[in-house]
Amino acid sequence: MAVSGRRRSDEDRVVRYLNTEGDFEVEVSHTLNKWCVTVFQLPSKQVVAQDFFPERWKALARAQDFVR
């Protein structure tokens, strides 16, 4: 079994936030060369909104805006 020498850094990990009511989940993930912010309506996981950002910090800030 071959093992890649590259470890996943914290910047490669998917980040998820729930709003206080628990009816929306916001996910930040890296897709191709952009950071994707996706808002899901729970419990059906239907996509409500999706936006792309060139930098991770901008995507995380926008995700936290959705949660508030």
Coordinates of C-alpha atoms in Angstrom, one line a residue:
M1 CA 0.0 0.0 0.0
A2 CA 1.5 3.3 -1.1
V3 CA 1.3 6.2 1.3
S4 CA 1.5 9.8 0.1
G5 CA 4.2 11.9 1.7
R6 CA 1.9 14.9 1.9
R7 CA -0.2 15.4 5.0
R8 CA -3.4 17.3 5.0
S9 CA -2.9 20.6 6.5
D10 CA -5.5 22.5 8.5
E11 CA -6.2 24.6 5.5
D12 CA -7.2 21.6 3.4
R13 CA -9.9 20.4 5.9
V14 CA -13.6 21.0 5.6
V15 CA -15.0 23.4 8.2
R16 CA -18.7 23.2 9.2
Y17 CA -20.8 25.7 11.2
L18 CA -24.3 25.3 12.6
N19 CA -26.6 28.3 13.3
T20 CA -28.0 28.6 16.9
E21 CA -31.4 27.3 15.9
G22 CA -29.9 24.2 14.2
D23 CA -31.8 24.5 10.9
F24 CA -28.8 25.6 8.7
E25 CA -25.3 24.2 8.2
V26 CA -22.5 26.2 6.5
E27 CA -19.6 24.3 5.0
V28 CA -16.3 25.7 3.8
S29 CA -14.3 23.5 1.5
H30 CA -11.5 23.8 -1.0
T31 CA -12.6 23.0 -4.6
L32 CA -10.1 23.3 -7.5
N33 CA -8.4 26.7 -6.9
K34 CA -11.2 28.4 -4.9
W35 CA -12.8 28.2 -1.5
C36 CA -16.4 27.2 -1.6
V37 CA -19.0 28.3 1.0
T38 CA -22.2 26.2 0.9
V39 CA -25.3 26.8 3.0
F40 CA -27.5 23.7 3.6
Q41 CA -31.0 23.7 5.0
L42 CA -31.3 20.9 7.6
P43 CA -32.5 18.2 7.9
S44 CA -32.9 17.7 4.1
K45 CA -29.3 19.0 3.3
Q46 CA -30.8 21.1 0.4
V47 CA -28.4 23.7 -0.9
V48 CA -29.7 27.2 -0.2
A49 CA -26.7 29.2 -1.3
Q50 CA -23.2 28.7 -2.6
D51 CA -20.4 31.2 -3.2
F52 CA -16.7 30.9 -4.1
F53 CA -13.7 33.0 -2.8
P54 CA -10.1 33.1 -3.8
E55 CA -8.8 33.2 -0.2
R56 CA -9.6 30.9 2.7
W57 CA -10.0 33.7 5.3
K58 CA -12.6 35.4 3.1
A59 CA -14.6 32.2 2.9
L60 CA -14.4 31.6 6.6
A61 CA -15.5 35.1 7.3
R62 CA -18.5 34.8 5.0
A63 CA -19.4 31.4 6.5
Q64 CA -19.5 33.0 10.0
D65 CA -21.7 35.8 8.6
F66 CA -24.2 33.2 7.5
V67 CA -24.3 31.6 10.9
R68 CA -25.1 34.9 12.7

